[in-house]
Coordinates of C-alpha atoms in Angstrom, one line a residue:
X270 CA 0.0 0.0 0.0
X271 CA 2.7 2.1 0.9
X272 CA 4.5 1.6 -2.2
X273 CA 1.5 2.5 -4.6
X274 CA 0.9 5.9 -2.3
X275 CA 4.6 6.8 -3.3
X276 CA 4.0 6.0 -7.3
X277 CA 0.8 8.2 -6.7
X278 CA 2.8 11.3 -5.4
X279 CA 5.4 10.8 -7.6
X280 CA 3.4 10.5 -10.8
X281 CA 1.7 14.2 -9.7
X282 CA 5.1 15.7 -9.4
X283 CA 6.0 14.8 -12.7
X284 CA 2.9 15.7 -13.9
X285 CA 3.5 18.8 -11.9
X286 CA 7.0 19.6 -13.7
X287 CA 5.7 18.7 -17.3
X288 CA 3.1 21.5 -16.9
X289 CA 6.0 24.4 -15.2
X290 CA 8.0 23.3 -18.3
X291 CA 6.0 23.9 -20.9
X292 CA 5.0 26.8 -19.8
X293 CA 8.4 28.5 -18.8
X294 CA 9.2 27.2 -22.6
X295 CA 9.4 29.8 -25.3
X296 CA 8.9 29.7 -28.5
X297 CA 9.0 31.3 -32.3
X298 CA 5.2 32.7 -31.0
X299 CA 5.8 33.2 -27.2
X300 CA 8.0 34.7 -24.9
X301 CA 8.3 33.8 -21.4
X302 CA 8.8 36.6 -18.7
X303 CA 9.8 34.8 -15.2
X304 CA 9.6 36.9 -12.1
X305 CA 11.2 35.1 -8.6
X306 CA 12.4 36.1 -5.9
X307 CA 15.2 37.1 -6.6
X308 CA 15.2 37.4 -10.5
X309 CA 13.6 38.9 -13.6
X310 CA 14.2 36.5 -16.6
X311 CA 13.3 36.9 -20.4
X312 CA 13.5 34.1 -22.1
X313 CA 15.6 32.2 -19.6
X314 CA 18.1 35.1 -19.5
X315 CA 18.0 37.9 -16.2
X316 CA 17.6 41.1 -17.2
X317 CA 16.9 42.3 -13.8
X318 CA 16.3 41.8 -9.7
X319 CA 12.9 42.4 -8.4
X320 CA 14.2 44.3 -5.5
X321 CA 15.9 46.9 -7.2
X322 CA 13.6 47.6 -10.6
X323 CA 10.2 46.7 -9.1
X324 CA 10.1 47.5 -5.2
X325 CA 13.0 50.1 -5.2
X326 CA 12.5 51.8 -8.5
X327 CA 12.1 55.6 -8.0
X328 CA 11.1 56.2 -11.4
X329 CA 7.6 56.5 -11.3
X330 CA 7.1 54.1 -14.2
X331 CA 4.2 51.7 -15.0
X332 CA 6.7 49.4 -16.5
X333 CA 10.1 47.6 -15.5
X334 CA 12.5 49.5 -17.3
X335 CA 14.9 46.6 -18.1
X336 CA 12.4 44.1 -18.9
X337 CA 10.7 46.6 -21.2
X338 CA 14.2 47.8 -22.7
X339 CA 14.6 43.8 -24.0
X340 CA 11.5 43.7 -25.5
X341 CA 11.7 46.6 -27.2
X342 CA 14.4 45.1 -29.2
X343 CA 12.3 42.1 -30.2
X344 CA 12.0 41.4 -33.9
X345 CA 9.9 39.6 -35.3
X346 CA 7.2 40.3 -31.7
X347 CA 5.9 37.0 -31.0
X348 CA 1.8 37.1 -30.3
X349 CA 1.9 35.3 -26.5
X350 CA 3.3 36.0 -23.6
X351 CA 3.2 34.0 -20.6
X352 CA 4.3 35.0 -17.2
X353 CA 5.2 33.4 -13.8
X354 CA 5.3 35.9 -10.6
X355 CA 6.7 33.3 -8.1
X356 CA 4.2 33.1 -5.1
X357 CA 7.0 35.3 -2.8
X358 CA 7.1 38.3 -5.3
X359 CA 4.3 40.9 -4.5
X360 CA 1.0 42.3 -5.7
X361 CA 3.0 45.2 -7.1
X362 CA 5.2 42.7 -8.9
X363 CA 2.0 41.2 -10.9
X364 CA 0.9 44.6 -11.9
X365 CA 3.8 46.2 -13.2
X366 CA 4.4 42.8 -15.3
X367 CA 1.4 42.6 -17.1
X368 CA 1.8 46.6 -18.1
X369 CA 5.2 46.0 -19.0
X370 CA 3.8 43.2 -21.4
X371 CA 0.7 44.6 -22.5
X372 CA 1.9 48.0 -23.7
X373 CA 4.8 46.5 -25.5
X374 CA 1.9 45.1 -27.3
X375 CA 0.9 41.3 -26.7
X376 CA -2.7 40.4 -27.7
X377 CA -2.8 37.0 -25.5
X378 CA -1.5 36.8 -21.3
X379 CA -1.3 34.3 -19.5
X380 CA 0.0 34.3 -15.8
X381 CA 0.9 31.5 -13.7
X382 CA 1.0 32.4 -9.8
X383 CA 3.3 31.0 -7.4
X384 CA 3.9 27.3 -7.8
X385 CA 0.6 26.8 -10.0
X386 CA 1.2 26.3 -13.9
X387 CA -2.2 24.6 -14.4
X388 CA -4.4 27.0 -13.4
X389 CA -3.2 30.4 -15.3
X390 CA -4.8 33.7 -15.1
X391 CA -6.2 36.0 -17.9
X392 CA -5.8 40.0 -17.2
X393 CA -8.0 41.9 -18.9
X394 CA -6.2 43.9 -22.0
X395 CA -6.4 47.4 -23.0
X396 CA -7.6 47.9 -26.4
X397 CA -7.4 50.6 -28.2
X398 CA -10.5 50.6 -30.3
X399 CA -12.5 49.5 -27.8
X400 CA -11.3 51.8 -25.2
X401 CA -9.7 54.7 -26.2
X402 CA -12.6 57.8 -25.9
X403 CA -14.1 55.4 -24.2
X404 CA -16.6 57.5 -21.6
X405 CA -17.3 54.3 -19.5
X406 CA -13.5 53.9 -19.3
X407 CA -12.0 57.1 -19.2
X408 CA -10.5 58.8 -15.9
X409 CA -12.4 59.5 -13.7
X410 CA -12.9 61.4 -10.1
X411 CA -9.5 63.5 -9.4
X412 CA -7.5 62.5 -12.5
X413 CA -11.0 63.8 -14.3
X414 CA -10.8 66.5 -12.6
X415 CA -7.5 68.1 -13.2
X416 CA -7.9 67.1 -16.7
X417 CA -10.9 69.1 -16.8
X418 CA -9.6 71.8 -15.4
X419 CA -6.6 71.9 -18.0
X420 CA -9.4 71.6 -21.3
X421 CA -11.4 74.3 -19.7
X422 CA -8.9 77.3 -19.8
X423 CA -10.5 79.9 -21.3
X424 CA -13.4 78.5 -21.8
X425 CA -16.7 80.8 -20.7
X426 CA -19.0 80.1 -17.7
X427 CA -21.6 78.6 -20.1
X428 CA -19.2 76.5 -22.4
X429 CA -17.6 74.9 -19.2
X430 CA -21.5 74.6 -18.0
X431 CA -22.3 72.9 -21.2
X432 CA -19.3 70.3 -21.4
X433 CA -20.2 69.4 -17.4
X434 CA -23.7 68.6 -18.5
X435 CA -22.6 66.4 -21.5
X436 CA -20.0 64.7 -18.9
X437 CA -23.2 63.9 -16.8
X438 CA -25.1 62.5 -19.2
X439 CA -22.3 60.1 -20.1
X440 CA -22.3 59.5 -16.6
X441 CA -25.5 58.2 -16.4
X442 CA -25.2 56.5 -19.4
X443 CA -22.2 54.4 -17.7
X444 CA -24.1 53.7 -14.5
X445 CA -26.6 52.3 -16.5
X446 CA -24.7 49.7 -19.0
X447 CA -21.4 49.1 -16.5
X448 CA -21.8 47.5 -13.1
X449 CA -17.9 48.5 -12.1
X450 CA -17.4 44.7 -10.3
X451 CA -14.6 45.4 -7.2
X452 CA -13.1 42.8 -5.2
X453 CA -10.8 43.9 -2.4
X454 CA -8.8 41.8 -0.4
X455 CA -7.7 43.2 3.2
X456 CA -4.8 41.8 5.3
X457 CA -4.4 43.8 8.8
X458 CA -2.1 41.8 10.5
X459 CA -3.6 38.6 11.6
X460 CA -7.1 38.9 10.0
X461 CA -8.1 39.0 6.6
X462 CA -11.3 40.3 5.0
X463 CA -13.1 40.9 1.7
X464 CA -15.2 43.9 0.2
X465 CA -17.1 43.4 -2.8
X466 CA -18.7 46.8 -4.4
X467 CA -20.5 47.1 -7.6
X468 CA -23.7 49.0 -8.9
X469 CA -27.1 47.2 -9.2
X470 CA -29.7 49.5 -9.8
X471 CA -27.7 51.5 -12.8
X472 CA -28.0 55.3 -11.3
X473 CA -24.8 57.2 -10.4
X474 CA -23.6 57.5 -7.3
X475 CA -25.5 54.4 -5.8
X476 CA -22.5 51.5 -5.4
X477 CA -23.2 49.1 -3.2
X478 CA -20.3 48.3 -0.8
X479 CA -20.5 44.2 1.0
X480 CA -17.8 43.4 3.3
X481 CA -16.9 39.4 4.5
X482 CA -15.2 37.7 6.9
X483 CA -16.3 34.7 5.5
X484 CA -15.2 33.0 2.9
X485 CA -17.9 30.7 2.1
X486 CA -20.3 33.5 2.3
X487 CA -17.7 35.5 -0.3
X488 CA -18.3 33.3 -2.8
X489 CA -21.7 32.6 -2.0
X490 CA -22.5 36.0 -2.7
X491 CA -20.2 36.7 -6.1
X492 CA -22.2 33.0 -7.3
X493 CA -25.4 35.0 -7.2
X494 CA -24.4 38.2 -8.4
X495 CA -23.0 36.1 -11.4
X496 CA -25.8 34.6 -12.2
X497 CA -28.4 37.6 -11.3
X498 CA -30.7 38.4 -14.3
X499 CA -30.7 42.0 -14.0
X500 CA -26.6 42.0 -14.1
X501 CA -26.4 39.9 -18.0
X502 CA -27.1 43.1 -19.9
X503 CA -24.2 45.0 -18.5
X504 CA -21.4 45.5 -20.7
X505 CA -18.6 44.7 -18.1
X506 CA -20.6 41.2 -16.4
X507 CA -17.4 39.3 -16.9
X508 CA -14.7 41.9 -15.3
X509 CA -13.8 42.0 -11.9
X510 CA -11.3 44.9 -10.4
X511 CA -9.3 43.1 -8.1
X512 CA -7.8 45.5 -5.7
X513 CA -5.1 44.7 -2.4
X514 CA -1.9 46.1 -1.0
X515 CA 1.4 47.1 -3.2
X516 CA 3.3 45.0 -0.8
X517 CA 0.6 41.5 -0.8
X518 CA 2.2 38.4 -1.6
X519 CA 1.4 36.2 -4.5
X520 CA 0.9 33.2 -1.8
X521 CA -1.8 35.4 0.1
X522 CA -3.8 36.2 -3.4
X523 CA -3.4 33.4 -5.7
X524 CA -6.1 31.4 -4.8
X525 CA -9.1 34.2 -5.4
X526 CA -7.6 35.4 -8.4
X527 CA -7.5 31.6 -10.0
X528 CA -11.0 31.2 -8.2
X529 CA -12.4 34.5 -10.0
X530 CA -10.6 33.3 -12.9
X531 CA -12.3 29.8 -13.1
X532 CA -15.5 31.4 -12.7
X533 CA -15.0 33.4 -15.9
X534 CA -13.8 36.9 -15.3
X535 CA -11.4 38.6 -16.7
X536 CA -9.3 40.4 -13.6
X537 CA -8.5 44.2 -13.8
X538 CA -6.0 45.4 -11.3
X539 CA -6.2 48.4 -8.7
X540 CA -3.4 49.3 -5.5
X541 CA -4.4 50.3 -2.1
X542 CA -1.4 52.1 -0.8

């Protein structure tokens, strides 16, 4: 019996190592981006530490500056990336990997978290034509705000009037057609908790803001809002804003972000800081 429990385990380890290497194996039509610990790797070769061009970096960019240096120099640009952020490497890690990889321009990402090739994640991509003038994805609040403030110089008291009414309008339109799906994930210490917000009912200004302890009941509740009647007209139903600390680890996050995954979202990123 004993023997047959070890043939068990070792068939799911190399099981386990088949599916790490193919997916840390490039190609002519992917590239593989590999983000430890302790090192950034393109391709199998480092082009940089995490500690010094991700959590030290003073530059203010969205991207890793050596990491988006190499690809820059790619030609022919392959259509796939696929990424691995090792399961010590943090929140902030993730994010500014993806944007590194999506602006340089790849149409199809996948990322595999921590020690989990199987189960890889899909962010949700930018795209131009979809997006770009966008009023339903646009800035909004203070960014919104100061760009206002920049388009309006010089404009009268009834042009800037006019423009703010036409911004409402698309506001409303917005809150009617997008739900805004947020999923935050708190860690104070020694507890950890959950908020969900979206917005039902489709009038601005009326989010509705759930807070767990509980996981069961988490899911319980995302279940039913996924399969509410009233929510499969909206334009966003399978996007989900995942939100947490810079300085979360992979380990701590993984498992809801292959759980929202699985259920069929594709997972926006936001930073608490």
């Amino acid at each position: 019996m004993v023997k047959y429990a070890w043939l068990f385990i070792f068939i799911l380890l190399f099981a386990g190592c088949n599916e790490e290497k193919e997916f840390l194996t490039p190609s002519s039509d992917k590239i593989v981006i590999d983000v430890t610990h302790k090192d950034i790797s393109f391709d199998g070769e480092k082009v940089g530490e995490p500690i010094k061009d991700i959590e030290e970096d003073k530059s203010h960019s969205l991207t890793i500056l050596p990491l988006d240096k190499k690809l820059r120099k790619m030609n022919p640009r392959p259509a796939t990336a696929h990424i691995h952020i090792g399961g010590l490497n943090s929140f902030k890690a993730l994010t500014r990997t993806i944007v590194t990889a999506h602006i340089f321009g790849f149409k199809d990402i996948k990322v595999a978290l921590g020690k989990d090739f199987k189960n890889p994640i899909s962010p949700y991509l930018y795209n131009n034509e979809r997006d770009n003038n966008h009023p339903c994805r646009g800035p909004r609040g203070i960014i919104r705000q100061l760009l206002n403030e920049k388009a309006e110089a010089g404009m009268t008291a009834d042009e800037k009037y006019q423009k703010r009414l036409k911004e409402l309008e698309k506001d409303r339109e917005c809150a009617e057609n997008y739900m805004e799906l947020n999923f935050t994930y708190f860690n104070d210490k020694d507890s950890v908790s959950f908020a969900v917000s979206l917005n039902e009912i489709g009038v601005v200004g009326t989010n509705k803001y759930t807070k767990f302890t509980n996981e069961m009941e988490l899911w319980s509740y995302i279940e039913e809002l996924r399969s509410r009647e009233n929510l499969q007209n909206k334009l966003d139903k399978d996007e989900i804003m995942f939100i947490a600390k810079e300085k979360t680890t992979i380990n701590e996050i993984a498992p809801y972000l292959i759980h929202l995954s699985q259920m069929g979202y594709s997972l926006k990123f936001g930073t608490m800081y």
